[in-house]
Structure formats: C-alpha cells, structure tokens
XYZ file of C-alpha atoms in Angstrom:
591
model
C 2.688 -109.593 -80.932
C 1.754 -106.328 -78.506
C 5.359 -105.492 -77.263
C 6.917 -104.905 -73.354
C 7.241 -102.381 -71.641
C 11.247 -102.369 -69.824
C 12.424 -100.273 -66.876
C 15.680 -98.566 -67.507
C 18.718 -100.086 -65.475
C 21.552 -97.086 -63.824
C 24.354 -98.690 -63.798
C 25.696 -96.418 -60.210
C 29.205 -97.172 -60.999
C 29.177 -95.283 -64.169
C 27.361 -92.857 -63.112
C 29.659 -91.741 -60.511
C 32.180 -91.816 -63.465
C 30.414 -89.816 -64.981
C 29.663 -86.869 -62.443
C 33.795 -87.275 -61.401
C 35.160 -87.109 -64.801
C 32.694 -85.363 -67.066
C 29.786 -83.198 -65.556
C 31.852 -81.948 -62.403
C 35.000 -80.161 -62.668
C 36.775 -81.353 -59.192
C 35.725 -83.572 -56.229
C 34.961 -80.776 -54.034
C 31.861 -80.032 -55.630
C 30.542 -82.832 -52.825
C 30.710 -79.359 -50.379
C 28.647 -77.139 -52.525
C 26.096 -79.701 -53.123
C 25.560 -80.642 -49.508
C 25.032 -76.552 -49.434
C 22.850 -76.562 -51.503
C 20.411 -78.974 -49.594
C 21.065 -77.494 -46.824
C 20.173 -74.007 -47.462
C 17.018 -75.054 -49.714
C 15.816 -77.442 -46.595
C 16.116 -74.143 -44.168
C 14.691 -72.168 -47.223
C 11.371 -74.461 -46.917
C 11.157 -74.339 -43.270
C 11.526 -70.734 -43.479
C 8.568 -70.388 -45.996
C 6.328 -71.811 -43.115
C 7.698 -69.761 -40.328
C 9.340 -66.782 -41.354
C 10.746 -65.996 -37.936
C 12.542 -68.973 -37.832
C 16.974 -68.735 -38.187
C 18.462 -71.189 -40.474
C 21.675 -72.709 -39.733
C 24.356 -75.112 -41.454
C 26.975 -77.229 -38.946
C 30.211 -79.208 -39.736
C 31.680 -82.077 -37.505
C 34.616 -83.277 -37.846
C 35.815 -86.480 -36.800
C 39.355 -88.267 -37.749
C 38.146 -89.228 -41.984
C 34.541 -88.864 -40.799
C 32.600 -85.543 -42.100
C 28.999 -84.881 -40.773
C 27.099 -81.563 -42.691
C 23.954 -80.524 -40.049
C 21.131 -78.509 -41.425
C 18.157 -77.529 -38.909
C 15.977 -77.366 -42.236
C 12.409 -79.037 -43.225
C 13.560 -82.280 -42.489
C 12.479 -85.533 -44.342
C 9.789 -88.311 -44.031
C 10.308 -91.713 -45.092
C 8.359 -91.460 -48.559
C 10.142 -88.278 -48.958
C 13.766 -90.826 -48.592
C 12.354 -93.460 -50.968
C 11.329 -90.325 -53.706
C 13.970 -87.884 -53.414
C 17.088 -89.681 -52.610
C 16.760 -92.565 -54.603
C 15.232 -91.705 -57.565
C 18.272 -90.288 -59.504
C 17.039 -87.449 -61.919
C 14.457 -86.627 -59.551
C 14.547 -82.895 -57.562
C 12.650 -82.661 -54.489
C 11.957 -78.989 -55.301
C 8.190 -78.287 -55.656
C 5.679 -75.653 -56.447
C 6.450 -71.839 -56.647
C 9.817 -71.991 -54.532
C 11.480 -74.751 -57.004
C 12.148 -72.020 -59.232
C 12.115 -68.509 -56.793
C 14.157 -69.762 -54.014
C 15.921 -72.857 -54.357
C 19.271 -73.400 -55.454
C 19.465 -77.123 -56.490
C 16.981 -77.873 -59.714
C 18.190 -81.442 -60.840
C 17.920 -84.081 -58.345
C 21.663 -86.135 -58.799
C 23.429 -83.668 -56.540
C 23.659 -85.711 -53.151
C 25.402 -88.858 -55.899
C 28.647 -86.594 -55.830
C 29.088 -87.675 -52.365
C 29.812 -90.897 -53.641
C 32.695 -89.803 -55.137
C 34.491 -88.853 -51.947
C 33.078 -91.415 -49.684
C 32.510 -95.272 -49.901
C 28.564 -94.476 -48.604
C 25.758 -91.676 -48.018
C 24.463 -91.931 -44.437
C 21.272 -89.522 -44.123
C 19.589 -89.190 -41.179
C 16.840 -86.585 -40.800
C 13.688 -85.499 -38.452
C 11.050 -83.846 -39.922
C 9.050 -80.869 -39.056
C 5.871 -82.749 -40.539
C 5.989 -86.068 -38.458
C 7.709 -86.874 -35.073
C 9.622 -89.667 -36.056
C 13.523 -89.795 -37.614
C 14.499 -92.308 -40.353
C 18.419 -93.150 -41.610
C 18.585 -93.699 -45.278
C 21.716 -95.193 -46.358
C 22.818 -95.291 -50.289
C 26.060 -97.200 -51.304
C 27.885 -96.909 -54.810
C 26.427 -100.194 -56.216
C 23.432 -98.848 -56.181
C 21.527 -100.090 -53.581
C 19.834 -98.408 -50.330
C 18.347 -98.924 -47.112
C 15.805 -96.660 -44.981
C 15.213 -97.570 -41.209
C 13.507 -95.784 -38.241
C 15.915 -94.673 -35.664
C 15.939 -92.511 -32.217
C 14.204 -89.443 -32.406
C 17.092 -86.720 -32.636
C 17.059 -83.996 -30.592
C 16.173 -81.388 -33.004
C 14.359 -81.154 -36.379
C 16.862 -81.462 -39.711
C 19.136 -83.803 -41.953
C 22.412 -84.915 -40.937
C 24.837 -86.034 -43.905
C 27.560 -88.443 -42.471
C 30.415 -89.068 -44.952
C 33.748 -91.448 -44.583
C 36.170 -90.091 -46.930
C 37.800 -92.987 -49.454
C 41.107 -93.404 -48.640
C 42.630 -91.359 -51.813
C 40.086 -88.545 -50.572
C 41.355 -88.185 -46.710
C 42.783 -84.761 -47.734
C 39.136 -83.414 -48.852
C 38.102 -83.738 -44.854
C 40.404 -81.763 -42.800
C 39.210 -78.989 -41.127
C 40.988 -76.542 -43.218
C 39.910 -77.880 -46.747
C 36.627 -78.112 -45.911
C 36.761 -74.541 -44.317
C 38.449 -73.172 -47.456
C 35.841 -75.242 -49.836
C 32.791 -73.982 -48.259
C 33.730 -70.250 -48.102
C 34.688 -70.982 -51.592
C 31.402 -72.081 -52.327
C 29.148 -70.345 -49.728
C 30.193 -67.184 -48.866
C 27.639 -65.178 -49.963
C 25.126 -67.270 -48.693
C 22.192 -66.726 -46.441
C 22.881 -68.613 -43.239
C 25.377 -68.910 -40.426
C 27.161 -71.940 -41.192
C 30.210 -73.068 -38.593
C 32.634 -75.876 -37.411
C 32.891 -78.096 -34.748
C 35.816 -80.179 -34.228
C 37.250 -81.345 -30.429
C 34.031 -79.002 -29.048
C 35.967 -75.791 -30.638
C 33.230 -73.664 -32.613
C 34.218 -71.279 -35.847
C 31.634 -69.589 -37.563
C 32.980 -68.968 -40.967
C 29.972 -67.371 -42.460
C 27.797 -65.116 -41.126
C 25.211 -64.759 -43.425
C 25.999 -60.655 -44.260
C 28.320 -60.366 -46.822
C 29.462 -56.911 -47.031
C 28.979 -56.733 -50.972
C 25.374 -57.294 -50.653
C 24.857 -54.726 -47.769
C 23.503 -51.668 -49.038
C 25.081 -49.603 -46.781
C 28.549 -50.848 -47.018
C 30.911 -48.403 -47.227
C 33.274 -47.675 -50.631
C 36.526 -48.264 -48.167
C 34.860 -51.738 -46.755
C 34.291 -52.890 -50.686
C 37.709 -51.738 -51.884
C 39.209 -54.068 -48.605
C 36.677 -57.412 -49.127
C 37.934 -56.621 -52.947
C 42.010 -56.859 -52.160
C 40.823 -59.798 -49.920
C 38.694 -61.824 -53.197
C 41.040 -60.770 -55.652
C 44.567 -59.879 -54.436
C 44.257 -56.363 -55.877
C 44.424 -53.137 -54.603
C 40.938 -51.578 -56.934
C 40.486 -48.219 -58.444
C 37.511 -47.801 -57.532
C 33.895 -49.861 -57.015
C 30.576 -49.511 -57.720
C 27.130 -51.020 -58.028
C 25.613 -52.886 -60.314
C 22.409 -54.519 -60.755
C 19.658 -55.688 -63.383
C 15.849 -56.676 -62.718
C 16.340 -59.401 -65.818
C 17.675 -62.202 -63.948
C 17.009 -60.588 -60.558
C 20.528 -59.405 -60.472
C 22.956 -57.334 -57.517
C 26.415 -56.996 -57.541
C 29.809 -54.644 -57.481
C 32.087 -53.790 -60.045
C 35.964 -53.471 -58.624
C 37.837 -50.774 -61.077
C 41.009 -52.821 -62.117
C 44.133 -50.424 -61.391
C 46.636 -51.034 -64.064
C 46.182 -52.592 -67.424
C 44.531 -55.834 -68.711
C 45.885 -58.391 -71.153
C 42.764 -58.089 -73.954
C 43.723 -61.718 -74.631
C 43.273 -62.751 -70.708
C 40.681 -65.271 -69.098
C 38.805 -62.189 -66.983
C 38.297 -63.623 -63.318
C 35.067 -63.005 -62.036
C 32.697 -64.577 -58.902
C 29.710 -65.453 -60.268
C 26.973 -66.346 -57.045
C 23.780 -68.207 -58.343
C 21.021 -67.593 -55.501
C 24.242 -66.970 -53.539
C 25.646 -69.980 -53.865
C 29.072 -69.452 -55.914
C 29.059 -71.246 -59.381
C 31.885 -69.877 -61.660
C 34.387 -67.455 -62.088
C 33.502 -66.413 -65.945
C 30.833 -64.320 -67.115
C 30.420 -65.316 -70.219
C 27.884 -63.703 -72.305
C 26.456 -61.583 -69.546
C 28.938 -59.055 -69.055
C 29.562 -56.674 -71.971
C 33.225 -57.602 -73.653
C 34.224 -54.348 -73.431
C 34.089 -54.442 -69.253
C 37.997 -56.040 -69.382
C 38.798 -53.385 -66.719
C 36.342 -54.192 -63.947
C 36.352 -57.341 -61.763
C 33.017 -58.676 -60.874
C 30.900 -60.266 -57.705
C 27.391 -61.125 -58.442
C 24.297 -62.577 -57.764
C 21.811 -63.690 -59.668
C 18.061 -65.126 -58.042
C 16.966 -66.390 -61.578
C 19.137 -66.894 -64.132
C 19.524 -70.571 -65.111
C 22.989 -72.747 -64.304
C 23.580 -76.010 -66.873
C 23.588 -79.285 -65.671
C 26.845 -79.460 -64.043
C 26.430 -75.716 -62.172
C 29.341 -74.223 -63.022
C 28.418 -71.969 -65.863
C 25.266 -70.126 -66.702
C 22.481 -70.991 -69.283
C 23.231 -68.942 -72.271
C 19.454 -68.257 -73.238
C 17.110 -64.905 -73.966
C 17.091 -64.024 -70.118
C 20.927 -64.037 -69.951
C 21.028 -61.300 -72.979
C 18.221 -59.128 -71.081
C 20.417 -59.359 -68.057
C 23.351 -58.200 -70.391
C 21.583 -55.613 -72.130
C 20.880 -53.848 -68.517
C 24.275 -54.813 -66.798
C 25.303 -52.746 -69.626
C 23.986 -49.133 -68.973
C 25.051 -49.733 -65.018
C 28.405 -49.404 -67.149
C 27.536 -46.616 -68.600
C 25.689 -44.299 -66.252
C 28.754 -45.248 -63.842
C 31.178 -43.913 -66.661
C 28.818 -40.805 -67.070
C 28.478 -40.181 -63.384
C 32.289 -39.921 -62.732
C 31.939 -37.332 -65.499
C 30.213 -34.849 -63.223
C 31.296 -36.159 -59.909
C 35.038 -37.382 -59.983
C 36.455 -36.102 -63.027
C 40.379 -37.299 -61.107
C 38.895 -40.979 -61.054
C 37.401 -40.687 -64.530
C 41.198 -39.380 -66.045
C 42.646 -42.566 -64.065
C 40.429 -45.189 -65.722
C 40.705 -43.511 -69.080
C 44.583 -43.576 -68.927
C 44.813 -46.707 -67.807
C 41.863 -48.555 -69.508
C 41.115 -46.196 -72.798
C 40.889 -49.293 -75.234
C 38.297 -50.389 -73.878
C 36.394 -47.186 -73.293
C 37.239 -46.140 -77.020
C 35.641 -49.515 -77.470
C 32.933 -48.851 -76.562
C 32.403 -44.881 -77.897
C 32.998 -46.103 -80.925
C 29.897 -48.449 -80.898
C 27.683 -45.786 -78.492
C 27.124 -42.211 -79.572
C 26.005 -41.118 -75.796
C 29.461 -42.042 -74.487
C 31.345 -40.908 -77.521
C 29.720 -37.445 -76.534
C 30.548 -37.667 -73.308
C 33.553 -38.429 -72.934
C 35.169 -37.255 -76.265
C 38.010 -34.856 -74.755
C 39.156 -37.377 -72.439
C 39.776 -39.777 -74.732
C 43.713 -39.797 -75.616
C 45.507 -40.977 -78.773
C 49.174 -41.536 -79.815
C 50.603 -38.654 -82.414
C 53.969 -37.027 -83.508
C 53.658 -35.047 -81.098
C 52.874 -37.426 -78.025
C 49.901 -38.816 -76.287
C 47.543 -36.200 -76.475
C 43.650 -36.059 -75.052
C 41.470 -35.089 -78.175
C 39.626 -31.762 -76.177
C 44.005 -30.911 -76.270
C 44.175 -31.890 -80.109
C 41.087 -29.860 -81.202
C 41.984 -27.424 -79.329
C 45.345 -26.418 -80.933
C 45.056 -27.823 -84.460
C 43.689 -26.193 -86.889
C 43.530 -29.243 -89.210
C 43.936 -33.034 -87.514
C 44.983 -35.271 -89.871
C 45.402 -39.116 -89.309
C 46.271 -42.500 -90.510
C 44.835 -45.953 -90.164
C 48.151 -47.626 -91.177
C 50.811 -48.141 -88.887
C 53.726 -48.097 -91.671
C 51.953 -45.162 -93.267
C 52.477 -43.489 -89.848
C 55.995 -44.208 -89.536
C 56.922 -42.847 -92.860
C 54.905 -39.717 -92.401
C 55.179 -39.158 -88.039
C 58.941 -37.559 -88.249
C 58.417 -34.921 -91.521
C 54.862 -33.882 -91.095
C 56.085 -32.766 -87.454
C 58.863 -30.431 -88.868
C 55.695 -29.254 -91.000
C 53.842 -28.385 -87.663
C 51.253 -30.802 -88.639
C 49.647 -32.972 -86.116
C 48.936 -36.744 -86.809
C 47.338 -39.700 -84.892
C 48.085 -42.735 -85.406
C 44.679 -44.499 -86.129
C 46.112 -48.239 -86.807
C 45.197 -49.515 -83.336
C 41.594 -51.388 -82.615
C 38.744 -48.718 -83.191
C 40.775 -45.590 -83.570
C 40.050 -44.816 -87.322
C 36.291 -45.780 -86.497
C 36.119 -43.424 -83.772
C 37.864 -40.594 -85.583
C 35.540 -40.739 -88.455
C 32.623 -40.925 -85.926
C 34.123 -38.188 -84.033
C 34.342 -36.037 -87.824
C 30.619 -36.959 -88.553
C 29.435 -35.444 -85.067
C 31.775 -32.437 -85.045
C 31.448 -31.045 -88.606
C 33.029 -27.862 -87.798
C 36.447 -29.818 -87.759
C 38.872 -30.540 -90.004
C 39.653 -33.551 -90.223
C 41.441 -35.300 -92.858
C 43.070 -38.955 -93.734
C 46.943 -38.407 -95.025
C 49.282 -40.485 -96.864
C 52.646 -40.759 -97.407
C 52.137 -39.279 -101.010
C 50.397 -36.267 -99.210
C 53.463 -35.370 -97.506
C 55.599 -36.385 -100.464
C 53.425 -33.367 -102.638
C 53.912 -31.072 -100.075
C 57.412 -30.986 -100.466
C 59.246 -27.912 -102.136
C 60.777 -28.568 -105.585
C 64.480 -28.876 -105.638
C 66.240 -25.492 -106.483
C 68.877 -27.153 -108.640
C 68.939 -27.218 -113.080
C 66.713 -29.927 -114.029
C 69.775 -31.463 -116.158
C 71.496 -31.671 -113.049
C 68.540 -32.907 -111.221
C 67.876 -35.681 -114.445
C 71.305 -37.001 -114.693
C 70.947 -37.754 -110.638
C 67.359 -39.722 -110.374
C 68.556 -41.698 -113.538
C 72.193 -42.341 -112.104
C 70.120 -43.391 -108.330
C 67.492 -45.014 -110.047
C 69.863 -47.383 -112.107
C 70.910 -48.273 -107.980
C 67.576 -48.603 -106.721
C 65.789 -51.023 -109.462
C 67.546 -53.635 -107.459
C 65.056 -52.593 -104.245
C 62.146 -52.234 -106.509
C 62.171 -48.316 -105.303
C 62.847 -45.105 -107.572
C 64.720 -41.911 -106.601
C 63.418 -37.917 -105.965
C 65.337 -35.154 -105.158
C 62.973 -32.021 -103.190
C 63.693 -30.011 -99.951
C 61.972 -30.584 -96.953
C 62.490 -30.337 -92.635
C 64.094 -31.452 -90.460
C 67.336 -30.819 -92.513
C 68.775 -33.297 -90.559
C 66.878 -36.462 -92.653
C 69.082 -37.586 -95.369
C 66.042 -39.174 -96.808
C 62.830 -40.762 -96.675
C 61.350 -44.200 -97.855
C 57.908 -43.455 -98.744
C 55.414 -46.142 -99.812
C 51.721 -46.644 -99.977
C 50.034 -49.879 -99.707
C 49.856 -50.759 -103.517
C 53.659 -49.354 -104.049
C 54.599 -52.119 -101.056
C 52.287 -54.883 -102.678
C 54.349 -54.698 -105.343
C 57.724 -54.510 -103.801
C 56.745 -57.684 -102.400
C 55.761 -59.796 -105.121
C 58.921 -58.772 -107.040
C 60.553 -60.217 -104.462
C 58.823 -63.067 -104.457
C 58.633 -63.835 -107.743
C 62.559 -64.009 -107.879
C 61.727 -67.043 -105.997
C 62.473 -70.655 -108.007
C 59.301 -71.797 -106.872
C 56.068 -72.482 -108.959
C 54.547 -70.100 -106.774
C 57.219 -67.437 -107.227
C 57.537 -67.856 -110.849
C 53.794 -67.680 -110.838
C 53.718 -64.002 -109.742
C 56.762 -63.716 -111.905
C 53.642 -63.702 -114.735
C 51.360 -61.589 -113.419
C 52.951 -58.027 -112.638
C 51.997 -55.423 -113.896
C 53.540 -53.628 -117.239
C 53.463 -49.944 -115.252
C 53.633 -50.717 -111.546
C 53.507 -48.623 -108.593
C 57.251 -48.375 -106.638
C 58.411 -46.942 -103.426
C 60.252 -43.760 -103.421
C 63.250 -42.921 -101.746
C 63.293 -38.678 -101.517
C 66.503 -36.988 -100.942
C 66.238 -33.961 -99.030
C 68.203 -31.286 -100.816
C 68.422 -29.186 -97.803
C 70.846 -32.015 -95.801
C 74.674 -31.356 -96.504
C 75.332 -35.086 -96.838
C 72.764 -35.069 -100.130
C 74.540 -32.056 -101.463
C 77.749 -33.507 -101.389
C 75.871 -36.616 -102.795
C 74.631 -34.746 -105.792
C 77.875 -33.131 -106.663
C 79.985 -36.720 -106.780
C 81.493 -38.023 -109.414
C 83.090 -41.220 -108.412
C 80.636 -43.622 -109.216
C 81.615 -46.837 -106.844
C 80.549 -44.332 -103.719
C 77.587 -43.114 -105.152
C 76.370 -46.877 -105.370
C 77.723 -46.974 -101.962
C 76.370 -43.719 -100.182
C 72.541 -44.362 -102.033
C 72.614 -47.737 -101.264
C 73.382 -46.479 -96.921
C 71.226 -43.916 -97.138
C 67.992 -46.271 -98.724
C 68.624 -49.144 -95.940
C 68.487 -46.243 -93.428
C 65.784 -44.643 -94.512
C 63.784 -48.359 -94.100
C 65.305 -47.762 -90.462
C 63.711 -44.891 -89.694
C 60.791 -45.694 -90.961
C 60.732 -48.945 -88.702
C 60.070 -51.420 -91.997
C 61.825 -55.020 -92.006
C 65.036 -54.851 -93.348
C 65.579 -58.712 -95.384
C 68.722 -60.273 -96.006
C 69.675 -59.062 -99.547
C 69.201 -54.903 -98.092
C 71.708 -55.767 -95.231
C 74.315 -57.392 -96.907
C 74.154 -54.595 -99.295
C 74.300 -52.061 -96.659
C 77.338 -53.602 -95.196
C 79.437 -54.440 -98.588
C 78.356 -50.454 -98.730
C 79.446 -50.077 -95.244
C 82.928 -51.912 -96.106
C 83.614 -49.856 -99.229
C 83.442 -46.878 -97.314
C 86.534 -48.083 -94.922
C 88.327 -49.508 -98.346
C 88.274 -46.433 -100.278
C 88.195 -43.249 -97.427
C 84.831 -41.877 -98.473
C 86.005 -38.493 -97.166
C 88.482 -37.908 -99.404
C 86.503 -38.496 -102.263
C 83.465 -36.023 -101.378
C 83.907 -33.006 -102.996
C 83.789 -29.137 -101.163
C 80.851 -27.455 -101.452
C-alpha cells in the first residue's frame, strides 16, 4: 500500500517555550528583533532609492508598545508567507546575505513571549493598500484590509503580559534598544505624551573615521566604565570587519570572562569574542563590527567556521603592527602597556619571532636583583643565567647574588621558552640554565682538618637522616646565612616518598618497596664563614648540637620559602624549648 504524505503540526505553545527558555538568553531579545526588521525593511527600501532616510519610532502608551519603521512595507501575500510561516526568512536575493541582519525567519515569535498577541500593520511601497495581520500564541492568525495609513511602513503593536509590564516603560525600552542598536544605521527615537528623544543617531563615533583619540578614549569610559590606555583601530577584510581596540590600564585576571561588544551588521549580538580575537589580546577591550560573519541560531554568539579563523588570522597582525608602531612612535605608551600587560606580550614573542625582535629590551623579568628590562640585563651581565623552577630559584636567588651573579626567574608562563628563544637569536650571549648544585660547586672548600670536618658531617648527618637531608660544611657569601637547603628535583622526589612511605597505608607501604638502594638527598650546607657555624663546629655538648642543626635546617626551609610539615615544626620548637631549658649561651664555646 503507496504510503501518505503528513504535514508537520507546530505546536506554538512550545515553541515559545522554547525561544524563552532555550534559544534566547532573556526576554528582551523581543527589542532587538523588532530592530532587526526594522532596519532590514528600511535597508530594502533604500536599495530602490538610495536617497531615501530610514527611520525607526517608539510609542508608548500605558502597557501598550508600538515599534514604527518607514521601511518597504508589506503586501498581503507577503503577511501570509513571511509572518506565518515559522522557519521562513523574508530575506531574498543578493541583500539576504550582504545587508540584512535577520537570516532565520522565527524572530517576530519572540514577541510572543512578552505580549499576549502580534498586531502588524503595514503599507507597502509596492501597492496602495494597508493590511493588519494579527498572530496569537495558539497559533492562529488573521490578515484584514484596513485604512490606508498615512505613510509607507510596518507598525508592530505589542500589549505587554502582565508579568512583563516592566519590559515597556520608557526607560527599559530606551536602555534595551541602545543596548542592542547603538551602532546601528538609522535615527531611531521615542514618543511618549508628544515628547520626542532621539536616542540614536545613526553616527557612532567608533565607526567615524575621523573621530578623534580623546572622543574614543571618552565613548570608551562611557561603554566600559574604564578610564583606557590608549585606542586604536582595527579591522579585517575576512568577515568585512571595523572596529577599536581600548588599551586596558591596569592588569587583567588571565582567568577572567574578557568583556567585549560584539556588533553583527551593527546590530549588537554578544559581549565574547570567542575564537576571533587572538587569546593573547587579554589587555585590550573590544567594539566591533562585522558585515559577514555568521551569528548561530539564537544570535548571540558567532559561527565558529573557516571565515571566523581568516578574520582571526588578520585581527591578529592589527595587534601586531599596533605593538610595532608604538615602537617608533610612542615609546612612553609602549613602556606602559609592557609594564602593565608583559604576560601577555611575552605571550605572544614567545610564539612570534618579529615581535620577539622587536620588542626584546622592553620586555622585563623578575631576578635577584629586581625587575629588570632584558636590553638592562644584557647590558650589564656578562653571563645571564636562569631557572625554570620556582624552588630552584629560591634556593639559589639569595647566594648567587652575594656571587654578583644575575638570575631570572624563568618558572612563570613562557619565560624559559622565551629565554631559550631569546639565546638561539642572540648567539653572542651567554646564557646558561643553573641549579642549585651549580651554586653548591661553586662554593670554596672549608679551610678546617678534614678529621675535624669528618667527625662533623657524620655527627649532623646522624641528625638529619630523620629529614631525609645530609650535611656539608664550605664557605660562601653573604656571611650572614647560617645555611642553605639545597635540593634538585630528583633529591625532593625522594624526600617525598620517604615521607610517604612512612605512611600505614597500602599506598605508603607501597613506595616503602620501591626506593632506591643509593638515592639522591637534599643538602643542608653550613657556611663556615658565619660565627654561629663556627661556634657550631667547635661544640661538644651533644643535646645542643641536635638542637642548634635541627634550628638551623627548619630555617634554612624558611628561607628558601619550601613547606615546612608538621614533624619539622614540632622539632624546631622542642629545639626551640631546649634552648630556654639548658641556656644555649653558656654552653657555646669562645672562639
């Protein structure tokens, strides 16, 4: 049996679910699409006569809302097509995709989320008559022939539902469709009581070419509530893209949701940028339009397709021929953004030789001796040594100082990357990676008998087995440091699965099996130079030599900022306590 052919059935009620709780974010959308027709009805007209002046009108009237275009106007067959065919757009031909903003046809529906009913009444430019077409949320319409009204264009007459009354003041309307419509191309204004407001004017100053840098910095504090570093252009044929750039004046959370205003043929459809802006941009705050990039379904984010990463790809060296500008034209603004925003311009040097080059000797880094710009570090080092681990740097910051070496501390997000860039473009410098065992070597041998010396490391190491950790004795600046913990990453590995494994857990006893026969420890160097560690190596009572090597290890983890667990502290204070008990001082002997 030949089968039958079945129309599908909308159920309206659940589709208005659907746009209010699934494809639009918030009820207000209503205003932008009622923009939207607008603007693409004056659009059309527009295409015919180019001379003609588009405009947009709001009445206002108790819970009564009435959105006036002077546009194209519609025909009856154009009511029956476009307004109640849900799905369908009633863009056409080459302007459906050039200059129109609406693409999918369901817009006008959000009305019905606001308002019981859509009343449309319209005159159009094609036929001297005027028709009313009236849609309700159960899904059914009428269309009637009414007066001629006085002027060509579609009238939208809403009733707000009772828990929407709010949505139809004056001022939330007036705030909703500068939200939306800003930036667009036509003077819209509002009428309530016979009192006119034009709102937009059509010119907004961030499109104007010849807007001045002081007029973009104000409209900026005005968008974003900020007073900017600076601004500047950007634009990008892919996607037929214009916009500025506001220079964000203090520093950015790298973690934060960037705020951005995001105009699709100047109508305003998000505030992210995702995937067109380049992720190391964090410092900028963006407005721009776009005349061809595609929006999703629900307008309020952007098609993520190969257009988009064109778009991208160009938005991108606007970045950078801005960054290389300042270079030769405003070297004070360049220093500012640097200083304030260098993790993001390290960022990106270390992924793009050109700006790596460029602006190498601005770029500043954290040593022992301060925050330094590299052209200052070259400059008057010899030999620039640095670390990409941030306990490595803590041991080795402090001594290699007294030593009059200079060290950067590499351990932050594309600092060792960009140093070891920096080496392979600048050969001529020396550059080197250091350790903690580097600066342990270059330590001078203690100047003391090696029986002496022998019958002290065994007496401190017999102390420190209990902190996984073995003792040294050599000389070394600042006289001042008692002594230093110094580790690598192996020697710590180890320290902490031996304290793990004297854990009761499977796990712990588990690890308890697998170290090594000849493992790596932490040492703990006594500096033979400090008159604390003199007196330490000439004592005899051996209850305050526990005492004294236990203080001095815990402080040494102290200076070197490591984590200090339960079992060091208590030590440290039962250390601590027999110092009061026993009057250390009159134990120590002269030297």
């Amino acid at each position: 049996m030949e089968g039958k052919d079945f129309q599908f059935q909308v159920n309206m009620k659940g589709m208005i679910e659907l746009l209010s709780e699934h494809i639009y974010s918030s009820p207000t959308v209503f205003i932008r699409e009622l923009l939207q027709n607008g603007v693409d009805a004056v659009t059309v007209r527009k295409g015919i006569d180019e001379s003609f002046s588009g405009k947009i009108t709001l009445f206002f009237n108790e819970d009564q809302l009435i959105f006036q275009d002077n546009g194209v106007g519609l025909m009856v067959d154009d009511m029956h097509q476009f307004l109640s065919v849900i799905g369908q757009s009633s863009k056409r031909g080459e302007l459906a995709d050039k200059d129109l903003i609406g693409r999918f046809g369901i817009g006008l529906l959000s009305c019905l989320v606001v308002s019981e009913e859509i009343v449309v009444e319209s005159r159009s430019l094609f036929k001297d008559e005027s028709v009313r077409w009236t849609g309700k949320a159960d899904g059914t319409y009428a269309v009637e022939t009414i007066a001629l009204l006085p002027e060509v264009g579609t009238r939208v007459i809403l009733k707000a539902k009772p828990n929407w009354r709010s949505l139809f003041k004056k001022e939330d309307i007036k705030k909703n469709v500068l939200y939306f419509g800003s930036a667009l191309p036509i003077e819209i204004k509002l009428i309530e009581n016979d009192k006119e407001e034009v709102i937009v004017d059509g010119h907004p100053i961030w499109l104007n070419p010849k807007a001045s840098k002081t007029e973009l910095l104000a409209y900026g504090k005005e968008v974003f509530k900020t007073n900017f570093l600076d601004v500047f252009p950007i634009a990008s044929e892919a996607g037929d893209i214009q916009g500025m750039a506001f220079v964000i004046p203090n520093k950015v959370n790298t973690t934060t949701s960037k705020e951005h205003k995001i105009f699709l043929k100047r109508m305003y459809l998000c505030d992210q940028a995702n995937n067109l802006l380049p992720e190391w941009t964090s410092f900028v705050r963006c407005i721009i339009n776009s005349n061809m990039l595609q929006p999703t379904a629900s307008r309020e984010s952007l098609m993520n397709n190969a257009l988009l990463a064109e778009a991208k790809k160009e938005l991108t060296i606007c970045f950078k021929d801005y960054l290389k500008l300042l270079s030769v034209s405003d070297i004070d603004i360049l220093e500012k953004i640097i200083n304030v925003h260098h993790l993001y311009i390290k960022s990106l040097a270390a992924s793009d030789n050109e700006i790596l080059q460029l602006f190498e000797d601005y770029l500043p880094f954290e040593t022992n001796q301060g925050t330094l710009l590299f052209g200052d570090i070259k400059s008057n080092y010899n030999t620039i040594f640095y670390t990409p681990s941030l306990d490595d740097y803590r041991q080795i910051r402090r001594i290699a100082g007294s030593q009059n070496k200079l060290v950067i501390n590499a351990a932050y997000s594309y600092e060792a990357e960009l140093i070891e860039k920096i080496h392979r473009f600048r050969p001529e410098l020396t550059i080197e990676i250091i350790r903690p065992n580097d600066v342990l070597d270059s330590f001078e041998e203690a100047n003391i008998d090696d029986e002496r010396l022998q019958q002290f490391v065994e007496k401190a190491n017999k102390i420190l087995k209990q902190h996984y950790c073995k003792a040294e004795v050599k000389r070394f600046e600042p006289k001042d440091t008692t002594a230093i913990y110094i580790a690598n990453e192996e020697s710590l590995n180890n320290k902490n699965i031996q304290n793990l494994s004297q854990g009761t857990s499977p796990f712990a006893m588990t690890l308890g099996h697998f170290k090594k026969q000849e493992e790596e420890l932490p040492t703990l160097c006594f500096n033979q130079q400090n008159d604390l560690v003199l007196k330490l190596l000439a004592l005899k009572d051996a209850e305050l030599f526990e005492a004294l090597v236990n203080v001095l290890y815990v402080q040494a983890l102290m200076l070197g900022g490591y984590t200090i667990n339960k079992k060091e502290m208590d030590i440290f204070n039962h250390a601590l306590y027999q110092f009061v008990i026993l009057g250390m001082t009159n134990f120590l002997p002269e030297i």
